[in-house]
N, CA, C and O atoms as a MOPAC input file, in Angstrom:
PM7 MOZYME 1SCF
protein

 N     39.35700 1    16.63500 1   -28.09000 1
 C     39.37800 1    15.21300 1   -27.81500 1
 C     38.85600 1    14.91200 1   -26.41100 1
 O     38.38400 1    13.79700 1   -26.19000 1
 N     38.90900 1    15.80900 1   -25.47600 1
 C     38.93900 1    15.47900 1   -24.40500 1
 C     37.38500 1    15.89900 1   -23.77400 1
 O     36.98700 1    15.82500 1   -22.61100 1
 N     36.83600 1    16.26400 1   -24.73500 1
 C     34.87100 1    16.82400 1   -24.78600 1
 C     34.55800 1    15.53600 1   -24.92600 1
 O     33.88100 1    14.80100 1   -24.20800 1
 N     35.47000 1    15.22000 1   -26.54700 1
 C     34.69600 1    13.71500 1   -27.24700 1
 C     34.77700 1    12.77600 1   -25.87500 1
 O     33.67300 1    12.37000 1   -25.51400 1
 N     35.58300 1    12.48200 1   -25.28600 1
 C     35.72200 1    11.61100 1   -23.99100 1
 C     35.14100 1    11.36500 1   -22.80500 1
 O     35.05200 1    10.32100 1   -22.15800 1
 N     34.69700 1    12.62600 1   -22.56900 1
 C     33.63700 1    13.08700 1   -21.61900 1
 C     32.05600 1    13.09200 1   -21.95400 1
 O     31.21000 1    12.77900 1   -21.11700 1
 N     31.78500 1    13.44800 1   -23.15700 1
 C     30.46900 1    12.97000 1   -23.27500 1
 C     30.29200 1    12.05100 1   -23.57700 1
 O     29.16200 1    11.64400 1   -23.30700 1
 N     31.47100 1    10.82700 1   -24.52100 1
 C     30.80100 1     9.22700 1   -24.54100 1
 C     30.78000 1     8.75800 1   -23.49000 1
 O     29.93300 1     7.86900 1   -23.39600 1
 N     31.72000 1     9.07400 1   -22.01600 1
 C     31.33600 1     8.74200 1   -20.33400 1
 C     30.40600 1     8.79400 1   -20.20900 1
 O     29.71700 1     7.78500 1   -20.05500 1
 N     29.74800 1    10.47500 1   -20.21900 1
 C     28.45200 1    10.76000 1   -19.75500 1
 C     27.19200 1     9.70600 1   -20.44900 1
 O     26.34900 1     9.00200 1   -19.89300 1
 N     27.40000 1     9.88000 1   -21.45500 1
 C     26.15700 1     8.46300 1   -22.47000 1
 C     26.37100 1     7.85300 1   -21.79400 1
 O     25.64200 1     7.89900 1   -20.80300 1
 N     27.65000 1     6.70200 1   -21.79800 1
 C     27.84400 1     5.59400 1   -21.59800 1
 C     26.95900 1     5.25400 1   -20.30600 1
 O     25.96600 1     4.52500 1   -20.29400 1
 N     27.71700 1     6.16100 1   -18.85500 1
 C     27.19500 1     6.03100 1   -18.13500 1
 C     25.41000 1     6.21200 1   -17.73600 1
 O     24.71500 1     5.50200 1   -17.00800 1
 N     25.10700 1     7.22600 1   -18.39000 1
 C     23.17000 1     7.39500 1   -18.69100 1
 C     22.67400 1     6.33500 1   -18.84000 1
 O     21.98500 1     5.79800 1   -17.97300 1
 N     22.96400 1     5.76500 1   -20.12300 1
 C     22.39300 1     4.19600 1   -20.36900 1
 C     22.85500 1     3.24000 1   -19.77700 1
 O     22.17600 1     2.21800 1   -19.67700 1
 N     24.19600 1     3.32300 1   -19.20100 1
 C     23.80100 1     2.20500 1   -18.15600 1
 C     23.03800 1     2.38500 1   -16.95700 1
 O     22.78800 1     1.32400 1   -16.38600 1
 N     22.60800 1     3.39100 1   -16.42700 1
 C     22.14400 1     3.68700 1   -15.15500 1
 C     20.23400 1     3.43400 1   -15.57400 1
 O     19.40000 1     2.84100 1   -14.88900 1
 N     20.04600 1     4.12300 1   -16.89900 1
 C     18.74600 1     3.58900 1   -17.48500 1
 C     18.25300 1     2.24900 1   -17.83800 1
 O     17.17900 1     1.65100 1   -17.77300 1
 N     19.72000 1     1.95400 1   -18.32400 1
 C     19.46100 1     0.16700 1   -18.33300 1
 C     19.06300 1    -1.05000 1   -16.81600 1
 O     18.23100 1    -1.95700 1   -16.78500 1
 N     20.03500 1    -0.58200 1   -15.71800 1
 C     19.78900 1    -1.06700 1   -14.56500 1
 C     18.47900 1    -0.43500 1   -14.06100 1
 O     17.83700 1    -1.31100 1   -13.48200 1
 N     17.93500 1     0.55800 1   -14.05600 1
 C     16.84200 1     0.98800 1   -13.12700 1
 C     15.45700 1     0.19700 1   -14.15000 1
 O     14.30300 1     0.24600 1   -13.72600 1
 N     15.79100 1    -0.49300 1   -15.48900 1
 C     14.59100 1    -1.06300 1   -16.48600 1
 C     14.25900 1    -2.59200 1   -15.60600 1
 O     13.11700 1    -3.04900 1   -15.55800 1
 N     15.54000 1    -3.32200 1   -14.88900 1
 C     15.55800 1    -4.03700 1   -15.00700 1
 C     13.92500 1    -4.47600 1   -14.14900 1
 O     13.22400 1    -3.69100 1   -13.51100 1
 N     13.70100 1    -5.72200 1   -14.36000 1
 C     12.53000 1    -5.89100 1   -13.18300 1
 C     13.07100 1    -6.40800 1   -12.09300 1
 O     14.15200 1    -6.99600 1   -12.08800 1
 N     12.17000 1    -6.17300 1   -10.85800 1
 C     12.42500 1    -6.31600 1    -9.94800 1
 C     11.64100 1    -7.72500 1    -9.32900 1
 O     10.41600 1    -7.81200 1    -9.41200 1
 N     12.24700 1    -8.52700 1    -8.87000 1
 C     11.58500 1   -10.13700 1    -8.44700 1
 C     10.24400 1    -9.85300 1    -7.74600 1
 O      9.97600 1    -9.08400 1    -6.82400 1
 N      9.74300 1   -10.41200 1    -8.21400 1
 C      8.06800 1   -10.23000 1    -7.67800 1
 C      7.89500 1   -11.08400 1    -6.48000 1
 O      8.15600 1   -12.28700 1    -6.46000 1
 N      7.41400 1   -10.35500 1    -5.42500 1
 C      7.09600 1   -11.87400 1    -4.37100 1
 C      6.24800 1   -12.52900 1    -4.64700 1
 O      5.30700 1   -12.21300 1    -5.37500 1
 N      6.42500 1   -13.54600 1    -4.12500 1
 C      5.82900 1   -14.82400 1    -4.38600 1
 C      4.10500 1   -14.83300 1    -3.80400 1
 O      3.65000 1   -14.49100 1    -2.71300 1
 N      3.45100 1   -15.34800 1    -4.97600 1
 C      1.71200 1   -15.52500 1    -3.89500 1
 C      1.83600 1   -16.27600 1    -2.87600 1
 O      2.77000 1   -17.04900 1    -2.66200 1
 N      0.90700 1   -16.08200 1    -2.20700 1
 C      0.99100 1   -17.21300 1    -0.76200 1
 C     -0.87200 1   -17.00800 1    -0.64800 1
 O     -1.67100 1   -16.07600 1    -0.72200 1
 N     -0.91700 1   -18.60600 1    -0.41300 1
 C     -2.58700 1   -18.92100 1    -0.33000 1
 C     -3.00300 1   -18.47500 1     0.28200 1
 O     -2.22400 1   -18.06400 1     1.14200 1
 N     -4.42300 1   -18.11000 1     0.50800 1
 C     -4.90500 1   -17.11600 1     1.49900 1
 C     -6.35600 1   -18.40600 1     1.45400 1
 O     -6.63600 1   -19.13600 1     0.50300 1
 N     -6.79300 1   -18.35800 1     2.29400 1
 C     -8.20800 1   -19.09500 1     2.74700 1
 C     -9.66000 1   -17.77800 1     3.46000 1
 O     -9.40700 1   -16.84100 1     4.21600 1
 N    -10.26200 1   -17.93200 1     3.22700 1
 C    -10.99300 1   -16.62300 1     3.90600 1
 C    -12.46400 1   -16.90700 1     3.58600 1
 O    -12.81600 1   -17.53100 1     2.58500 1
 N    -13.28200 1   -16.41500 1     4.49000 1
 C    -14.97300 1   -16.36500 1     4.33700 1
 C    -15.54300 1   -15.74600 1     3.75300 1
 O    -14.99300 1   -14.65100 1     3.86900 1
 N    -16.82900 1   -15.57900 1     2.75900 1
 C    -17.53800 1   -14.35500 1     2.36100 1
 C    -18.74100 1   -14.74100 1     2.50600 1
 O    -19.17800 1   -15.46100 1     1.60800 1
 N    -19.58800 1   -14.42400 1     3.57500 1
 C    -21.30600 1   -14.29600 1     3.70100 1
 C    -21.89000 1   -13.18100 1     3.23500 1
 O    -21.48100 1   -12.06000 1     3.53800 1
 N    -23.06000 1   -13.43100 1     2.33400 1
 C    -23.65700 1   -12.32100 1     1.93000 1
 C    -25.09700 1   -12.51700 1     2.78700 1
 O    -25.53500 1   -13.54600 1     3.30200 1
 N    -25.57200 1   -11.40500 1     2.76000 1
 C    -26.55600 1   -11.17400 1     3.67500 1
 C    -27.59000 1    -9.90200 1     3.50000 1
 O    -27.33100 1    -8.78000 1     3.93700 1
 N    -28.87700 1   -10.26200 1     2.75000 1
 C    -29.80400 1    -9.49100 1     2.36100 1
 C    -31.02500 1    -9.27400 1     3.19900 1
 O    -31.82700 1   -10.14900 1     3.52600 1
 N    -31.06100 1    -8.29800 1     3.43600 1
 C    -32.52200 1    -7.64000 1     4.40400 1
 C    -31.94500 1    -8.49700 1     5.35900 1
 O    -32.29500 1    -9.67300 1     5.46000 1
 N    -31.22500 1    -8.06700 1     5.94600 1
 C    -30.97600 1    -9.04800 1     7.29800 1
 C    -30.92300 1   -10.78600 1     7.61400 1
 O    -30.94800 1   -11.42900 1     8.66400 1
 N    -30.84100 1   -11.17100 1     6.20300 1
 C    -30.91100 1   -12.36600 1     6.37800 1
 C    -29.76000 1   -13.20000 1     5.73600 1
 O    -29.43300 1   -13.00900 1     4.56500 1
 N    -29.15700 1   -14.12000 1     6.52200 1
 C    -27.97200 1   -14.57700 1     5.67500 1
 C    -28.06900 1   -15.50600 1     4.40300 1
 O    -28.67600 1   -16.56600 1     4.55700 1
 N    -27.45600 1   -15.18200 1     2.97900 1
 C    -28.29600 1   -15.82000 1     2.07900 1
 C    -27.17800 1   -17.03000 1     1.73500 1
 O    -27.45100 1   -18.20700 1     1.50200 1
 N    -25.95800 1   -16.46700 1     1.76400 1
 C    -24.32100 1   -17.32600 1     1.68000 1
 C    -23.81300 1   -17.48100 1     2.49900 1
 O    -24.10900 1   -16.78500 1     3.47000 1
 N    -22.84500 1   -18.38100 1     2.61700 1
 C    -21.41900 1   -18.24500 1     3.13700 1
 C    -20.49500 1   -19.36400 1     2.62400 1
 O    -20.70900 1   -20.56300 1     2.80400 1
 N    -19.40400 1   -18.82300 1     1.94200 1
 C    -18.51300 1   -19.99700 1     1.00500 1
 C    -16.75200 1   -19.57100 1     1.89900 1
 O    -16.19900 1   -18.48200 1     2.05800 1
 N    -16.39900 1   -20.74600 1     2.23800 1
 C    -14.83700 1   -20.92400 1     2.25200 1
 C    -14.18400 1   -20.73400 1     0.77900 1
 O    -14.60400 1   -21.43100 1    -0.14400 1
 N    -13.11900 1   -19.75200 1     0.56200 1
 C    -12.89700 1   -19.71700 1    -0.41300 1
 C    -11.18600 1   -19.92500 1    -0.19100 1
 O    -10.64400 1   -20.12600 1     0.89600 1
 N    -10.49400 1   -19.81900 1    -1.54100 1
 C     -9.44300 1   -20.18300 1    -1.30900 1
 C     -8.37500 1   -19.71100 1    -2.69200 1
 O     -7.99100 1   -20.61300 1    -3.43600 1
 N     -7.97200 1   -18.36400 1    -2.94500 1
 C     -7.31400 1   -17.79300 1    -3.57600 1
 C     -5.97400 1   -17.51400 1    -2.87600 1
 O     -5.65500 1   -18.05000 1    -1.81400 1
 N     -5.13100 1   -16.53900 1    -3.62300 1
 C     -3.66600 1   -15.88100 1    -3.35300 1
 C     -3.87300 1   -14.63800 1    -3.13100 1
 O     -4.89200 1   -13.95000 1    -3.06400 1
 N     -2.47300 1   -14.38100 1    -2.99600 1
 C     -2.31300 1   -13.16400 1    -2.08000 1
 C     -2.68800 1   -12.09900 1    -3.17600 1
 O     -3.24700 1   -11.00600 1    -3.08400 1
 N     -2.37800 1   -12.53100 1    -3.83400 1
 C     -2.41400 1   -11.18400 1    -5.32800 1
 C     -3.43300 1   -11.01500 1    -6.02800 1
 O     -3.42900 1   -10.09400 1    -6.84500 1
 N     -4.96900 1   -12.15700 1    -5.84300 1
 C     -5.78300 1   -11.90700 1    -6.23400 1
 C     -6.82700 1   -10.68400 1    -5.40600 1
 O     -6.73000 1   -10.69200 1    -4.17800 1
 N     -7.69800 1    -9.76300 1    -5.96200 1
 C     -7.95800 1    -8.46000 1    -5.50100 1
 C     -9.41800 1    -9.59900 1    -5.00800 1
 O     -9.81900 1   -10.68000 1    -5.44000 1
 N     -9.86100 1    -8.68800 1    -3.92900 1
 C    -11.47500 1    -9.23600 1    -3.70900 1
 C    -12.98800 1    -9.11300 1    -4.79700 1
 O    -14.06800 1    -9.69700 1    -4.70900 1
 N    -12.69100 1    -8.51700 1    -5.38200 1
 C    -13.64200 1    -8.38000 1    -6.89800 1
 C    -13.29900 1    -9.22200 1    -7.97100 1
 O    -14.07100 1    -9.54300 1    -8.87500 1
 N    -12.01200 1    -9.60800 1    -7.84400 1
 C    -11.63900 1   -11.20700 1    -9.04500 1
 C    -12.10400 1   -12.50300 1    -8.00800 1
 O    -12.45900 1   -13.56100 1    -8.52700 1
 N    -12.07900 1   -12.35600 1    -6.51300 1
 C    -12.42100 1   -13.24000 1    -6.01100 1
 C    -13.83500 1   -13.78400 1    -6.18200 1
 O    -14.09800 1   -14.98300 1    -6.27100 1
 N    -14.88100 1   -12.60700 1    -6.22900 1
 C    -15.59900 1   -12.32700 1    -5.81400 1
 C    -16.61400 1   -12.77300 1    -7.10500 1
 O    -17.75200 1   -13.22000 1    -6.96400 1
 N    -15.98800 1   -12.56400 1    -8.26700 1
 C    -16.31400 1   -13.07300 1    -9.42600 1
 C    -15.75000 1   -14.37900 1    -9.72700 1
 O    -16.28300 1   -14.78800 1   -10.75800 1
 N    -14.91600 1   -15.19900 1    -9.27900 1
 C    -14.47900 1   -16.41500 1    -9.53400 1
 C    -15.88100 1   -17.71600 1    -8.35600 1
 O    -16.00000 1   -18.94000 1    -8.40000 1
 N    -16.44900 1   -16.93700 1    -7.71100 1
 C    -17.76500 1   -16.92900 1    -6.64900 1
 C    -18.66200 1   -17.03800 1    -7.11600 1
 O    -19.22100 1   -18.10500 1    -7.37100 1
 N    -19.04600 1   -15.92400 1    -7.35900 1
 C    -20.45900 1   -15.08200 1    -7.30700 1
 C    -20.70400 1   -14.66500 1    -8.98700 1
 O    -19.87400 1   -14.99500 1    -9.83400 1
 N    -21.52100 1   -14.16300 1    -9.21400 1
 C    -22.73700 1   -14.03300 1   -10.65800 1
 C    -22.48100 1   -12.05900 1    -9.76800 1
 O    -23.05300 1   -11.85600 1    -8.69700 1
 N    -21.76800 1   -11.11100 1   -10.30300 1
 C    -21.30200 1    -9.67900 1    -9.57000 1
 C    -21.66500 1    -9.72000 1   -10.97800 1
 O    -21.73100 1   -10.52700 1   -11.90500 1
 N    -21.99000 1    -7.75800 1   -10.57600 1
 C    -22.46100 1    -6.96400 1   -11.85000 1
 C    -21.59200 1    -6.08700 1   -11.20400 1
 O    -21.36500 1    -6.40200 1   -10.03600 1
 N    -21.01100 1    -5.03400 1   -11.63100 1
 C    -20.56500 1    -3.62100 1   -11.77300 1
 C    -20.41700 1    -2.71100 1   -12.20500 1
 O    -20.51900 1    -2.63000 1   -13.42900 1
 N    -20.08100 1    -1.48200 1   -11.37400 1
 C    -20.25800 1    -0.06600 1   -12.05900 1
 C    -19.06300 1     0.72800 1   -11.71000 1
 O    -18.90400 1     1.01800 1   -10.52400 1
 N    -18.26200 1     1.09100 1   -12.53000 1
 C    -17.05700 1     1.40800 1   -12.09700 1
 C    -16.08200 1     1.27100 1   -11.03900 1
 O    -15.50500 1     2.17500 1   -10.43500 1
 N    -15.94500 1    -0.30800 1   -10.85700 1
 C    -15.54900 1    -0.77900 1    -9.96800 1
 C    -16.67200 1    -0.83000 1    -8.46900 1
 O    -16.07800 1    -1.03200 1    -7.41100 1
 N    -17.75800 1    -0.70800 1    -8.41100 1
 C    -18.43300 1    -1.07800 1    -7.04900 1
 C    -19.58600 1    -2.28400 1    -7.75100 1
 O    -20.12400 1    -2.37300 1    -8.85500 1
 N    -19.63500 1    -3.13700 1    -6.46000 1
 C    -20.25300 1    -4.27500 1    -6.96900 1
 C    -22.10200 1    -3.48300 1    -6.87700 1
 O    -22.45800 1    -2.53900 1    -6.17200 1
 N    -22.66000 1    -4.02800 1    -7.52900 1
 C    -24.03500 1    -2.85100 1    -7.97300 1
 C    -25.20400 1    -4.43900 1    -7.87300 1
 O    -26.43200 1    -4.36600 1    -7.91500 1
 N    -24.32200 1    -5.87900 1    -7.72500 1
 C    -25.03100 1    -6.77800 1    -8.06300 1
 C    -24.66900 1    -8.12500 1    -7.05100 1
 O    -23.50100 1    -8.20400 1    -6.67000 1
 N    -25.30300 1    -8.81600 1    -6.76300 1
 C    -24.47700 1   -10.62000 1    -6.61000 1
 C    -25.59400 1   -11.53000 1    -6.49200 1
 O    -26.49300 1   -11.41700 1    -5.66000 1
 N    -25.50500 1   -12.34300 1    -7.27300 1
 C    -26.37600 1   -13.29400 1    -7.49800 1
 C    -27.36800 1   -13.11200 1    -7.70800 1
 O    -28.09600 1   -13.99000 1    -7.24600 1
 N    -28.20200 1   -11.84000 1    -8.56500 1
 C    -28.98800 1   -11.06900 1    -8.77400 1
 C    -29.85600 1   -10.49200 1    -7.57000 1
 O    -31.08200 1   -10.58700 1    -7.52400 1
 N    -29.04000 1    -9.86200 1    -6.57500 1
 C    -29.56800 1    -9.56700 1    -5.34900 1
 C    -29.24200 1    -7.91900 1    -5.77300 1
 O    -28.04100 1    -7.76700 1    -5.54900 1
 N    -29.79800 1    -6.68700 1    -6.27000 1
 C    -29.49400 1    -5.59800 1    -6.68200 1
 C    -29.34600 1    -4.39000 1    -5.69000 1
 O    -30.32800 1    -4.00200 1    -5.05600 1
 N    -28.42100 1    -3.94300 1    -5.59100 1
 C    -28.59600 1    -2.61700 1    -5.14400 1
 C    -29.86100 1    -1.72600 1    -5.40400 1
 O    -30.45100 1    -2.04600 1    -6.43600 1
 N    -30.34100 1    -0.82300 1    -4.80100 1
 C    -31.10400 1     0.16400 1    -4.95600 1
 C    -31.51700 1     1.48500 1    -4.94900 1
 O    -32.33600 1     1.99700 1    -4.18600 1
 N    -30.79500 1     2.08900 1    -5.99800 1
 C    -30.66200 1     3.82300 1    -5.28200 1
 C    -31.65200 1     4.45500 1    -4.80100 1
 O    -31.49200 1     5.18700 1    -3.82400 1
 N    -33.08100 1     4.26900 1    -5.50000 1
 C    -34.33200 1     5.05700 1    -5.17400 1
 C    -34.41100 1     4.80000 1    -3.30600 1
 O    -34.39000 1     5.80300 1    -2.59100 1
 N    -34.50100 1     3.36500 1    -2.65800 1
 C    -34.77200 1     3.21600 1    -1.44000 1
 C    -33.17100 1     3.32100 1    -0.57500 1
 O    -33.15000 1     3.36500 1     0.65500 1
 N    -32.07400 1     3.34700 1    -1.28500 1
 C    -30.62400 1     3.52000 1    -0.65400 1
 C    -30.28300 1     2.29000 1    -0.50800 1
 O    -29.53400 1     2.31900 1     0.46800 1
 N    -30.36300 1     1.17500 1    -0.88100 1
 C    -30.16800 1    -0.24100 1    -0.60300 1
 C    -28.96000 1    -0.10900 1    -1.25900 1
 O    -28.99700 1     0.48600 1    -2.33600 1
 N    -27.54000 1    -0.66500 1    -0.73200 1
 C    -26.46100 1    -0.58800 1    -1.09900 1
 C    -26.00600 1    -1.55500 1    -0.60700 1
 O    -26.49000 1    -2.02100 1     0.42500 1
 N    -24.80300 1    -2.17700 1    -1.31800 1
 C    -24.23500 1    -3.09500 1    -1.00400 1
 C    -22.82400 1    -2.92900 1    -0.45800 1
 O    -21.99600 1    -2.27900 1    -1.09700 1
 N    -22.57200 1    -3.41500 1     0.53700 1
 C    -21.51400 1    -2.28900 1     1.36000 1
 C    -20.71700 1    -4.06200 1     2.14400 1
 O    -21.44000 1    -5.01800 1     2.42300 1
 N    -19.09900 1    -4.06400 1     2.34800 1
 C    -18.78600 1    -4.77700 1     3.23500 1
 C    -18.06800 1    -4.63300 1     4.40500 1
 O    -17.59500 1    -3.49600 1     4.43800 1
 N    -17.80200 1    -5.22400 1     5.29100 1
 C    -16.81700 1    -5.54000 1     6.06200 1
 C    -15.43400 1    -6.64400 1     5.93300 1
 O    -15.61800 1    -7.68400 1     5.30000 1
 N    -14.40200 1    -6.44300 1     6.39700 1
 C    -13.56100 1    -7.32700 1     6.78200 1
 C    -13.04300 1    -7.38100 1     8.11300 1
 O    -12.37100 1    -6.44800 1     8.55400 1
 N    -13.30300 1    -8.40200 1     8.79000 1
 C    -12.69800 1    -9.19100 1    10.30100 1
 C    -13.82300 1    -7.61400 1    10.96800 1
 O    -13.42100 1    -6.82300 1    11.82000 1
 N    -15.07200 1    -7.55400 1    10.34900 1
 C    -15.90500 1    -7.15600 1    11.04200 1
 C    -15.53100 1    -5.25400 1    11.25900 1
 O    -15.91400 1    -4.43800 1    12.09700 1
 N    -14.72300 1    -5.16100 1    10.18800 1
 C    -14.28400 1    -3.40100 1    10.08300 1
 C    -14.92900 1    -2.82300 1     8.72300 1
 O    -14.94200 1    -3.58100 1     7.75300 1
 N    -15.30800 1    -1.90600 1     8.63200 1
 C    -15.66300 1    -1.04900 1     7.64300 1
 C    -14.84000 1    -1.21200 1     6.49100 1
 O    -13.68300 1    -1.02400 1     6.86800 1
 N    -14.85700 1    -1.38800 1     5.65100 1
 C    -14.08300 1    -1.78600 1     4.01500 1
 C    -13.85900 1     0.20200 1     3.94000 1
 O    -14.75600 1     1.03900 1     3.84500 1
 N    -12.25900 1     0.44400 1     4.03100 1
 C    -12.45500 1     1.77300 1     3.41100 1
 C    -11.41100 1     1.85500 1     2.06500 1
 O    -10.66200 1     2.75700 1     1.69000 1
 N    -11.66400 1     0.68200 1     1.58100 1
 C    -11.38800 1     0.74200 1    -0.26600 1
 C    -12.41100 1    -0.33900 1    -1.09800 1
 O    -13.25500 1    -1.07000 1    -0.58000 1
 N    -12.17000 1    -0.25100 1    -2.15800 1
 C    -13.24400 1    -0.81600 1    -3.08500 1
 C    -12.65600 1    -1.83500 1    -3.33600 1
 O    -11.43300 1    -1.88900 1    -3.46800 1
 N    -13.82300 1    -3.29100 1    -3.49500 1
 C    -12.76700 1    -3.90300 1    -3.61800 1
 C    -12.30600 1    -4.62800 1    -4.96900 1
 O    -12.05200 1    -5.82800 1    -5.07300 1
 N    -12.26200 1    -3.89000 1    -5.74500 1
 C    -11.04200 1    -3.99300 1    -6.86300 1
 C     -9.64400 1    -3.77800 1    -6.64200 1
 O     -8.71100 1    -4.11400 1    -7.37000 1
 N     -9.60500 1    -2.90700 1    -5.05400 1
 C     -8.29700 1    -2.66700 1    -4.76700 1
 C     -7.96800 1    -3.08000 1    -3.37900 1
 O     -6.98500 1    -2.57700 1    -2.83400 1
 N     -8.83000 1    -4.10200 1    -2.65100 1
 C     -8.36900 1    -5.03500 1    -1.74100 1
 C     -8.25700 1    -6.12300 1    -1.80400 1
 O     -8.98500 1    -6.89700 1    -2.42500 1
 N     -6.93700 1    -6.47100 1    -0.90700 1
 C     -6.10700 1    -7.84000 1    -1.03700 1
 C     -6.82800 1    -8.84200 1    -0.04600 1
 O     -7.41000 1    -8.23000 1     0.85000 1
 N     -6.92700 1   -10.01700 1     0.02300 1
 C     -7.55500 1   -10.94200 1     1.46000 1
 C     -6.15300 1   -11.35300 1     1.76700 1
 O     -5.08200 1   -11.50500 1     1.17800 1
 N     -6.65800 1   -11.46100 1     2.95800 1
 C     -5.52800 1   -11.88400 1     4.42500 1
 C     -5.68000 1   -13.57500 1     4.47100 1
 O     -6.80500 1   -14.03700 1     4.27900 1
 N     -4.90200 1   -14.20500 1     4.64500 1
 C     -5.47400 1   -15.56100 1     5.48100 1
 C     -6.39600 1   -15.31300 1     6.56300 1
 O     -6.09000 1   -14.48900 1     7.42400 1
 N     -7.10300 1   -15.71500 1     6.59700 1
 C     -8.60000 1   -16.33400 1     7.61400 1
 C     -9.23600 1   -14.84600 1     7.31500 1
 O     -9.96300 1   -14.68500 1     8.29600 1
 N     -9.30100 1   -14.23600 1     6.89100 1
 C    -10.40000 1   -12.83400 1     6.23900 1
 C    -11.27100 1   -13.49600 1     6.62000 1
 O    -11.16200 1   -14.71600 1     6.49800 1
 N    -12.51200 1   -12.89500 1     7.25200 1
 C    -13.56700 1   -12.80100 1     7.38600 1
 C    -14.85600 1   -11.74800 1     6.67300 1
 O    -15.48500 1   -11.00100 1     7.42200 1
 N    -15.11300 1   -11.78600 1     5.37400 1
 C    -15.86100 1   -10.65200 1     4.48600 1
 C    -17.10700 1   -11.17200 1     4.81300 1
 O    -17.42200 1   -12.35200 1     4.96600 1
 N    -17.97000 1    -9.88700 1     4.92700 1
 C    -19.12700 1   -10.02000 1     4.70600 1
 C    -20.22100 1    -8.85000 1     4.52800 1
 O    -20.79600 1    -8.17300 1     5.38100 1
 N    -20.31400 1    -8.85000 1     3.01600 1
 C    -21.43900 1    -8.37800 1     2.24600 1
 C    -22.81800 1    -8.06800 1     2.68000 1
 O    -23.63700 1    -8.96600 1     2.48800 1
 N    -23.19100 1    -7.09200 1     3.16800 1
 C    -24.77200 1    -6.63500 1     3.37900 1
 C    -25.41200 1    -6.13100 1     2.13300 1
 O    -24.66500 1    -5.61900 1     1.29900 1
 N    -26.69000 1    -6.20200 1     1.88500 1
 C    -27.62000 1    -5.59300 1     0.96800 1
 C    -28.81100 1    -5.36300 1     1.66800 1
 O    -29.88600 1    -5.96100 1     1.69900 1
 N    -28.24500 1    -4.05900 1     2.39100 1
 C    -29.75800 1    -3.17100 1     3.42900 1
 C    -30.03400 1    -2.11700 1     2.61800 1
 O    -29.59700 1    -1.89000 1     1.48900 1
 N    -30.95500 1    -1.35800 1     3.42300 1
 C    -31.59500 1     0.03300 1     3.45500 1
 C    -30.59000 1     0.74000 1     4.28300 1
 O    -30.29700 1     0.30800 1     5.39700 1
 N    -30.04100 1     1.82100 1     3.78200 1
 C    -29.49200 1     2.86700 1     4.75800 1
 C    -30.34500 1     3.14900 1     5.97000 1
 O    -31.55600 1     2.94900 1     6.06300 1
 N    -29.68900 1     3.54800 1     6.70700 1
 C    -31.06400 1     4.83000 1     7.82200 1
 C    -31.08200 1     5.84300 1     7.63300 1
 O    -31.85300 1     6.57400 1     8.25500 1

């Protein structure tokens, strides 16, 4: 009797501890974000739009709620039919607040007042 007692504890307690760790957890809240994106081909500036999404939108949903973007496993390969180019190295590469982008951005967030901006050069 005293097995039977101890392992309906042990259940009991399992599923409740599985039940609480299911629960969800409150999501924070979006908060508006405002931010710049100039694009800029062969050295020349071709855009620049004030935009105005949330915190939770990634810069590649932004970027497409924008822009006419093509892609290739997540890197933008396209915008506004301005193309990348592998044969001459023409790549489309950005910055934010004027720093090197070191994620893609399917997996970056914008800041309030972000400053992005998109080149489509020639490597050196």
């Amino acid at each position: 009797m005293q097995k039977l007692v101890k392992i309906t504890t042990i259940f009991t307690l399992s599923v409740g501890l599985i039940g609480a760790s299911a629960q969800p957890v409150a999501a924070a809240k979006a908060k508006t974000v405002k931010a710049q994106i100039t694009l800029t081909v062969d050295h020349k500036k071709v855009s620049t739009k004030k935009v105005t999404t949330t915190s939770k939108q990634t810069l590649m949903k932004v970027m497409k709620q924008h822009y006419q973007i093509k892609e290739d496993n997540g890197m933008i390969t396209a915008i506004n039919g301005h193309k990348q180019n592998t044969k001459t190295q023409k790549y489309w590469l950005y910055k934010i607040n004027g720093k090197d982008a070191t994620k893609g951005a399917a997996v970056t967030y914008l800041k309030n007042k972000d400053k992005v901006s998109f080149t489509l050069n020639a490597s050196k």
